[in-house]
Amino acid sequence: MRLRPNARILIRCPDQPGIVAAVSGFLAHWQANILTSQQHSTDPEGGYFFMRMVFDAGAIEEADRQRFEAAFAREVATPFAMDYSIKWPGPGPRMAIMVSKADHALLELLWRWRNGELLGSVELVVSNHEKARDVTQSFGVPFHCLPVTPDTKTEQETELSHLLASAEVDLLILARYMQVLSPAFVQRWHGRVVNIHHSFLPAFVGADPYRQAYERGVKLIGATAHFVTDELDAGPIIAQDVRPVSHREGVPALKRLGRELERSVLARAVEAVLDDAVMVHENRTVVFDR
Amino acid sequence: MRLRPNARILIRCPDQPGIVAAVSGFLAHWQANILTSQQHSTDPEGGYFFMRMVFDAGAIEEADRQRFEAAFAREVATPFAMDYSIKWPGPGPRMAIMVSKADHALLELLWRWRNGELLGSVELVVSNHEKARDVTQSFGVPFHCLPVTPDTKTEQETELSHLLASAEVDLLILARYMQVLSPAFVQRWHGRVVNIHHSFLPAFVGADPYRQAYERGVKLIGATAHFVTDELDAGPIIAQDVRPVSHREGVPALKRLGRELERSVLARAVEAVLDDAVMVHENRTVVFDR
Amino acid sequence: MRLRPNARILIRCPDQPGIVAAVSGFLAHWQANILTSQQHSTDPEGGYFFMRMVFDAGAIEEADRQRFEAAFAREVATPFAMDYSIKWPGPGPRMAIMVSKADHALLELLWRWRNGELLGSVELVVSNHEKARDVTQSFGVPFHCLPVTPDTKTEQETELSHLLASAEVDLLILARYMQVLSPAFVQRWHGRVVNIHHSFLPAFVGADPYRQAYERGVKLIGATAHFVTDELDAGPIIAQDVRPVSHREGVPALKRLGRELERSVLARAVEAVLDDAVMVHENRTVVFDR
Amino acid sequence: MRLRPNARILIRCPDQPGIVAAVSGFLAHWQANILTSQQHSTDPEGGYFFMRMVFDAGAIEEADRQRFEAAFAREVATPFAMDYSIKWPGPGPRMAIMVSKADHALLELLWRWRNGELLGSVELVVSNHEKARDVTQSFGVPFHCLPVTPDTKTEQETELSHLLASAEVDLLILARYMQVLSPAFVQRWHGRVVNIHHSFLPAFVGADPYRQAYERGVKLIGATAHFVTDELDAGPIIAQDVRPVSHREGVPALKRLGRELERSVLARAVEAVLDDAVMVHENRTVVFDR
């Protein structure tokens, strides 16, 4: 597993002069070299300001981190009314992946995780089918099958919540999981569920988007990774990509070609989320280049 | 002006064995070498068959062309129940371009036409504003201003029809023309009006698509060239393209970046139509590679 | 395993009038419906003509195929001096994959093969390292380790030849195999070895192309799939792709990003070769769209 | 003409802790809100640090700017051994464009300039041919023809230098200028000449790159904008792009398709340079996203 190699401060606050000076002055005082820094303002006059600073925490001993955090809250965060988080070097988020029958997006994530490309760990895989059991277990990852029928849906979601809680999961990835989660569940996991939709949203919301794309005769097909919210396929978009198609491709060919897109778009989105590069503001994302 | 350098046969008929043999046998009998040939079948069992054959008409003297056409109708087209057309070397379609205030797509077409890249001629430009007059006339192309108000709309469309008729226009290009044409006009020009829409259709139909794209927070913006039909922005798609954007771009930046897309997508679609490479079937296009 | 679902004729001959008529007339006579057809001429006057016709062989019983082939040779191929091949429905080429330590391109192919996306079979994997043994065997594919030192190179290549012969391999895929094969071996396998090179050839021939790319400061990195010939990285190109990079990416990041390209470009090239869509002419390829 | 709407500080110095704090603290002291900020370090241990800070100069009256600059030099730049520049709101760089016969890249720049998309002004166009005179003058830009023969080369370059000096040109754009400038001239204009090369460098250096690309049989063609240095086509790369091609395109088609690439890649590079977003380090560029 790959560890987060350095520390980060993530900030969201009303924009005003002096924010960068305050944060960077604080870090300089603690001898912490800024490695990369990205910022975004929705509007310098009365808008919101977003910042991701990656810094070398080497000069700050573990014993001093609590003191660092308290000082930051008092001296910087409070005066500027910041929403913020500080992340120290070490293990990244703990993920669960949910999947139905199509296992290509699951496999892509398991692969990248095994290759040390993800700043987080895959703790378990949950599916409403048995199909992905063998491949999941061959990566040494626990697999749970929770078949869903209209009658068992509530009960299975309770079981799912138990599984996620006992594995201390931080982030839930829907890698072509074809069931809709309940509003209550989505609410509880707000901002922590990433889904891959197999179209260029907002085109072709809902079921069978490749058939919809075929019927509309589009010349590009797409995939969209987004945070899940109450409204179907309408949450904040993290990543999107497309590829050209022509009159030659029928629905099965679109599905086959689309699989490659879905894999890479979901993996790109998950990598950005794990790297603390994605912030949400009014149903839109800020995705910092790293 | 660039002339169509060789002859073409375009065919649409129910699929069955023997079509290619019949057409190519006919051409071989007339000593006409096939230069390129593309075909497509929606379904070999009971579907539709489309073909575009480009052939060297050098061996067929102009005096014999009528005889060639009559023989083709009798020996090939009738037995296979073909919709078809035969085009001989010579001048391509005569175009009119309509535009409102933004002139980037107009200029792109005028430029390519002047450079001899288009297999057709620009006969006139019509606008509901005066803005594009100077640049149009600097290319030696007649410019007509037909301002549109709710009251004058019908009358101006009659005037437009007269202008198109007297210039013997075959193909009408809406290069960011922001008025909606009447159903009656669209009906009369069915299959002969190409529009550029500034989004990746079917996402963001209608007005101000860049604002819609900004608000949805998409990570790609697009442009779509399509034939105009009764239903707004819902006609057969000829070409589409996208480019990546991020949280950094506001609506004005999306508009600026989108202009480059609109120019290239419309030009690509117009070039394909002029080159007899686009066929329509049930609101979808077959666009042959040339 | 996916079987070739229909029959094909692949043709290469000097261009002249009547070729399409002869082939399609022959097929019509045998009641064989042409499903798709692609053709290319390097020059209608004295150039070469290439064609790939896919046809429904359902009307031709297996017992009649030899007669079909003899008739085609006599009536069509000989008069037009064709190089050609006829492929009937059934199993596709038998592949061997060679790999060194990096297994991403190998896994991509094994995966697509298992998913039934390849028109051919993976018969064995050969490596100069043990690393890929477990993953290969988890797909049920035999794995052979042939470590190479300057002293053992000739001997190991003899062993490789035996392995390929006894598995009746038709096509050899170098999926990041980092040893150079001998000229004699390459000669024997001419036109049947596909390699993936981790740059946009002809830029960055030879070793460590990502380091070369970093040092040159390019803004795109690429991958190239090509047939192997005597000259290093100079054989006919089958497929290429690129993706944008910036000053932010060092060599390790370029390698990581490049893996995704290498996987998709090699897979695309192998799929085209297995689908009989690639023909070679004077160190250039004709790659037909299917 | 579009004016630079805000102020910028561009910095290059050895990396060490405290740089961001020093600069942002300085700006906060002057009440200057940071609008966007980008930074890059080649290596936090002993590498070089690059920064571009865009700030609102509204609180700094013009009369105080000299004092601001002196204080910055003393308090920030000197302690950190910075190469730096400060740019105030106002007119951007003054450009000259050089061109030979093909005028597509010239026109693209003139267009964008006229549309107010460039943060700089086109002061003159110089060519070794008369061809571009009319179109240049239609934009109200002075045109100078300096035909070049082996005998007149030195003399014409002297004349060119006079023209550039008297128009107070800051930036020279070679928009398909097919003559090689002398080493002495290039030396004098080091870092201030941008060229568009019609290939994906470093592939196909030198003359007739589309023919080279055709002969190598590549499946993508490209264009590269770079700063001009002594070594032909080897200077720091600013922007690159490619588009797919196939066996169907001969050299003329590659040239035609390539024109669109050349236009957009050169325009993108020029826009980045004019926006102070490009810094050079050891033959590689840092190109900040804006």
PDB file of C-alpha atoms in Angstrom, chain D residues 85-206:
ATOM      1  CA  SER D  85       9.556  40.612 -12.796  1.00  0.00           C
ATOM      2  CA  ILE D  86       6.562  42.695 -11.809  1.00  0.00           C
ATOM      3  CA  LYS D  87       3.930  43.591 -14.406  1.00  0.00           C
ATOM      4  CA  TRP D  88       1.279  46.210 -13.790  1.00  0.00           C
ATOM      5  CA  PRO D  89      -2.152  46.452 -15.408  1.00  0.00           C
ATOM      6  CA  GLY D  90      -1.951  47.954 -18.881  1.00  0.00           C
ATOM      7  CA  PRO D  91      -0.876  47.182 -22.420  1.00  0.00           C
ATOM      8  CA  GLY D  92       0.755  43.801 -23.002  1.00  0.00           C
ATOM      9  CA  PRO D  93       3.729  42.903 -25.195  1.00  0.00           C
ATOM     10  CA  ARG D  94       4.131  44.380 -28.663  1.00  0.00           C
ATOM     11  CA  MET D  95       4.378  41.640 -31.282  1.00  0.00           C
ATOM     12  CA  ALA D  96       5.717  41.234 -34.772  1.00  0.00           C
ATOM     13  CA  ILE D  97       4.617  38.242 -36.842  1.00  0.00           C
ATOM     14  CA  MET D  98       6.770  36.714 -39.566  1.00  0.00           C
ATOM     15  CA  VAL D  99       5.315  34.539 -42.290  1.00  0.00           C
ATOM     16  CA  SER D 100       6.247  33.106 -45.689  1.00  0.00           C
ATOM     17  CA  LYS D 101       3.559  31.945 -48.145  1.00  0.00           C
ATOM     18  CA  ALA D 102       1.122  29.943 -46.003  1.00  0.00           C
ATOM     19  CA  ASP D 103      -0.968  32.488 -44.140  1.00  0.00           C
ATOM     20  CA  HIS D 104      -3.277  30.357 -41.976  1.00  0.00           C
ATOM     21  CA  ALA D 105      -1.352  30.787 -38.730  1.00  0.00           C
ATOM     22  CA  LEU D 106      -0.945  34.522 -39.358  1.00  0.00           C
ATOM     23  CA  LEU D 107      -4.667  34.933 -39.956  1.00  0.00           C
ATOM     24  CA  GLU D 108      -5.540  32.994 -36.827  1.00  0.00           C
ATOM     25  CA  LEU D 109      -3.439  35.401 -34.736  1.00  0.00           C
ATOM     26  CA  LEU D 110      -4.780  38.518 -36.469  1.00  0.00           C
ATOM     27  CA  TRP D 111      -8.320  37.283 -35.868  1.00  0.00           C
ATOM     28  CA  ARG D 112      -7.821  36.564 -32.231  1.00  0.00           C
ATOM     29  CA  TRP D 113      -6.106  39.894 -31.787  1.00  0.00           C
ATOM     30  CA  ARG D 114      -8.968  41.751 -33.494  1.00  0.00           C
ATOM     31  CA  ASN D 115     -11.451  39.835 -31.300  1.00  0.00           C
ATOM     32  CA  GLY D 116      -9.666  41.050 -28.192  1.00  0.00           C
ATOM     33  CA  GLU D 117      -8.450  37.595 -27.207  1.00  0.00           C
ATOM     34  CA  LEU D 118      -4.741  38.461 -27.065  1.00  0.00           C
ATOM     35  CA  LEU D 119      -3.128  40.333 -24.161  1.00  0.00           C
ATOM     36  CA  GLY D 120      -0.825  42.159 -26.546  1.00  0.00           C
ATOM     37  CA  SER D 121      -0.744  44.037 -29.823  1.00  0.00           C
ATOM     38  CA  VAL D 122       0.272  43.097 -33.363  1.00  0.00           C
ATOM     39  CA  GLU D 123       2.542  45.945 -34.466  1.00  0.00           C
ATOM     40  CA  LEU D 124       3.734  44.645 -37.811  1.00  0.00           C
ATOM     41  CA  VAL D 125       3.966  41.668 -40.126  1.00  0.00           C
ATOM     42  CA  VAL D 126       7.149  40.836 -41.995  1.00  0.00           C
ATOM     43  CA  SER D 127       7.376  38.335 -44.834  1.00  0.00           C
ATOM     44  CA  ASN D 128       9.842  37.178 -47.462  1.00  0.00           C
ATOM     45  CA  HIS D 129       6.926  37.138 -49.926  1.00  0.00           C
ATOM     46  CA  GLU D 130       4.215  39.597 -50.993  1.00  0.00           C
ATOM     47  CA  LYS D 131       1.389  37.066 -50.628  1.00  0.00           C
ATOM     48  CA  ALA D 132       0.176  38.073 -47.157  1.00  0.00           C
ATOM     49  CA  ARG D 133       0.202  41.830 -47.799  1.00  0.00           C
ATOM     50  CA  ASP D 134      -3.486  42.323 -48.558  1.00  0.00           C
ATOM     51  CA  VAL D 135      -4.869  40.272 -45.748  1.00  0.00           C
ATOM     52  CA  THR D 136      -2.498  41.870 -43.219  1.00  0.00           C
ATOM     53  CA  GLN D 137      -3.372  45.363 -44.311  1.00  0.00           C
ATOM     54  CA  SER D 138      -7.098  44.582 -44.153  1.00  0.00           C
ATOM     55  CA  PHE D 139      -6.559  44.264 -40.390  1.00  0.00           C
ATOM     56  CA  GLY D 140      -4.878  47.688 -40.351  1.00  0.00           C
ATOM     57  CA  VAL D 141      -1.464  46.210 -39.599  1.00  0.00           C
ATOM     58  CA  PRO D 142       1.694  47.435 -41.405  1.00  0.00           C
ATOM     59  CA  PHE D 143       3.220  44.851 -43.751  1.00  0.00           C
ATOM     60  CA  HIS D 144       6.880  44.713 -44.803  1.00  0.00           C
ATOM     61  CA  CYS D 145       8.269  42.445 -47.485  1.00  0.00           C
ATOM     62  CA  LEU D 146      11.900  41.474 -47.045  1.00  0.00           C
ATOM     63  CA  PRO D 147      12.707  38.916 -49.749  1.00  0.00           C
ATOM     64  CA  VAL D 148      15.652  36.729 -48.780  1.00  0.00           C
ATOM     65  CA  THR D 149      18.322  35.272 -51.046  1.00  0.00           C
ATOM     66  CA  PRO D 150      21.634  33.794 -49.903  1.00  0.00           C
ATOM     67  CA  ASP D 151      23.249  37.095 -50.911  1.00  0.00           C
ATOM     68  CA  THR D 152      20.797  39.423 -49.183  1.00  0.00           C
ATOM     69  CA  LYS D 153      20.213  37.448 -46.025  1.00  0.00           C
ATOM     70  CA  THR D 154      22.509  39.418 -43.715  1.00  0.00           C
ATOM     71  CA  GLU D 155      21.380  42.747 -45.057  1.00  0.00           C
ATOM     72  CA  GLN D 156      17.696  41.850 -44.749  1.00  0.00           C
ATOM     73  CA  GLU D 157      18.198  40.688 -41.170  1.00  0.00           C
ATOM     74  CA  THR D 158      19.709  44.079 -40.384  1.00  0.00           C
ATOM     75  CA  GLU D 159      16.648  45.683 -41.929  1.00  0.00           C
ATOM     76  CA  LEU D 160      14.432  43.363 -39.879  1.00  0.00           C
ATOM     77  CA  SER D 161      16.230  44.422 -36.699  1.00  0.00           C
ATOM     78  CA  HIS D 162      15.628  48.075 -37.572  1.00  0.00           C
ATOM     79  CA  LEU D 163      11.915  47.418 -38.151  1.00  0.00           C
ATOM     80  CA  LEU D 164      11.561  45.558 -34.866  1.00  0.00           C
ATOM     81  CA  ALA D 165      13.466  48.216 -32.961  1.00  0.00           C
ATOM     82  CA  SER D 166      11.546  51.132 -34.377  1.00  0.00           C
ATOM     83  CA  ALA D 167       8.224  49.415 -33.617  1.00  0.00           C
ATOM     84  CA  GLU D 168       9.522  48.625 -30.113  1.00  0.00           C
ATOM     85  CA  VAL D 169       8.671  44.952 -30.544  1.00  0.00           C
ATOM     86  CA  ASP D 170       8.917  42.695 -27.471  1.00  0.00           C
ATOM     87  CA  LEU D 171       7.944  39.365 -28.956  1.00  0.00           C
ATOM     88  CA  LEU D 172       8.529  37.864 -32.385  1.00  0.00           C
ATOM     89  CA  ILE D 173       6.191  35.158 -33.678  1.00  0.00           C
ATOM     90  CA  LEU D 174       7.260  32.924 -36.562  1.00  0.00           C
ATOM     91  CA  ALA D 175       3.912  31.863 -37.992  1.00  0.00           C
ATOM     92  CA  ARG D 176       5.235  29.507 -40.684  1.00  0.00           C
ATOM     93  CA  TYR D 177       8.251  31.635 -41.608  1.00  0.00           C
ATOM     94  CA  MET D 178      10.349  29.216 -43.635  1.00  0.00           C
ATOM     95  CA  GLN D 179      13.742  30.958 -43.453  1.00  0.00           C
ATOM     96  CA  VAL D 180      16.291  30.148 -40.743  1.00  0.00           C
ATOM     97  CA  LEU D 181      17.351  33.183 -38.707  1.00  0.00           C
ATOM     98  CA  SER D 182      21.068  33.712 -38.112  1.00  0.00           C
ATOM     99  CA  PRO D 183      22.640  32.584 -34.821  1.00  0.00           C
ATOM    100  CA  ALA D 184      23.519  36.173 -34.003  1.00  0.00           C
ATOM    101  CA  PHE D 185      19.935  37.306 -34.443  1.00  0.00           C
ATOM    102  CA  VAL D 186      18.588  34.373 -32.437  1.00  0.00           C
ATOM    103  CA  GLN D 187      21.087  35.141 -29.672  1.00  0.00           C
ATOM    104  CA  ARG D 188      19.957  38.746 -29.474  1.00  0.00           C
ATOM    105  CA  TRP D 189      16.295  37.720 -29.343  1.00  0.00           C
ATOM    106  CA  HIS D 190      16.852  34.814 -26.952  1.00  0.00           C
ATOM    107  CA  GLY D 191      13.627  33.863 -25.167  1.00  0.00           C
ATOM    108  CA  ARG D 192      11.539  36.244 -27.255  1.00  0.00           C
ATOM    109  CA  VAL D 193      10.960  34.283 -30.491  1.00  0.00           C
ATOM    110  CA  VAL D 194       8.147  31.715 -30.725  1.00  0.00           C
ATOM    111  CA  ASN D 195       7.986  29.350 -33.707  1.00  0.00           C
ATOM    112  CA  ILE D 196       5.387  26.850 -34.891  1.00  0.00           C
ATOM    113  CA  HIS D 197       6.844  23.623 -36.257  1.00  0.00           C
ATOM    114  CA  HIS D 198       4.514  21.410 -38.263  1.00  0.00           C
ATOM    115  CA  SER D 199       5.256  18.119 -36.514  1.00  0.00           C
ATOM    116  CA  PHE D 200       5.180  16.550 -33.099  1.00  0.00           C
ATOM    117  CA  LEU D 201       8.765  17.424 -32.152  1.00  0.00           C
ATOM    118  CA  PRO D 202      11.258  15.865 -31.687  1.00  0.00           C
ATOM    119  CA  ALA D 203       9.897  13.672 -34.489  1.00  0.00           C
ATOM    120  CA  PHE D 204      10.469  15.085 -37.975  1.00  0.00           C
ATOM    121  CA  VAL D 205      12.870  17.940 -37.343  1.00  0.00           C
ATOM    122  CA  GLY D 206      13.683  20.112 -40.350  1.00  0.00           C
TER     123      GLY D 206
END
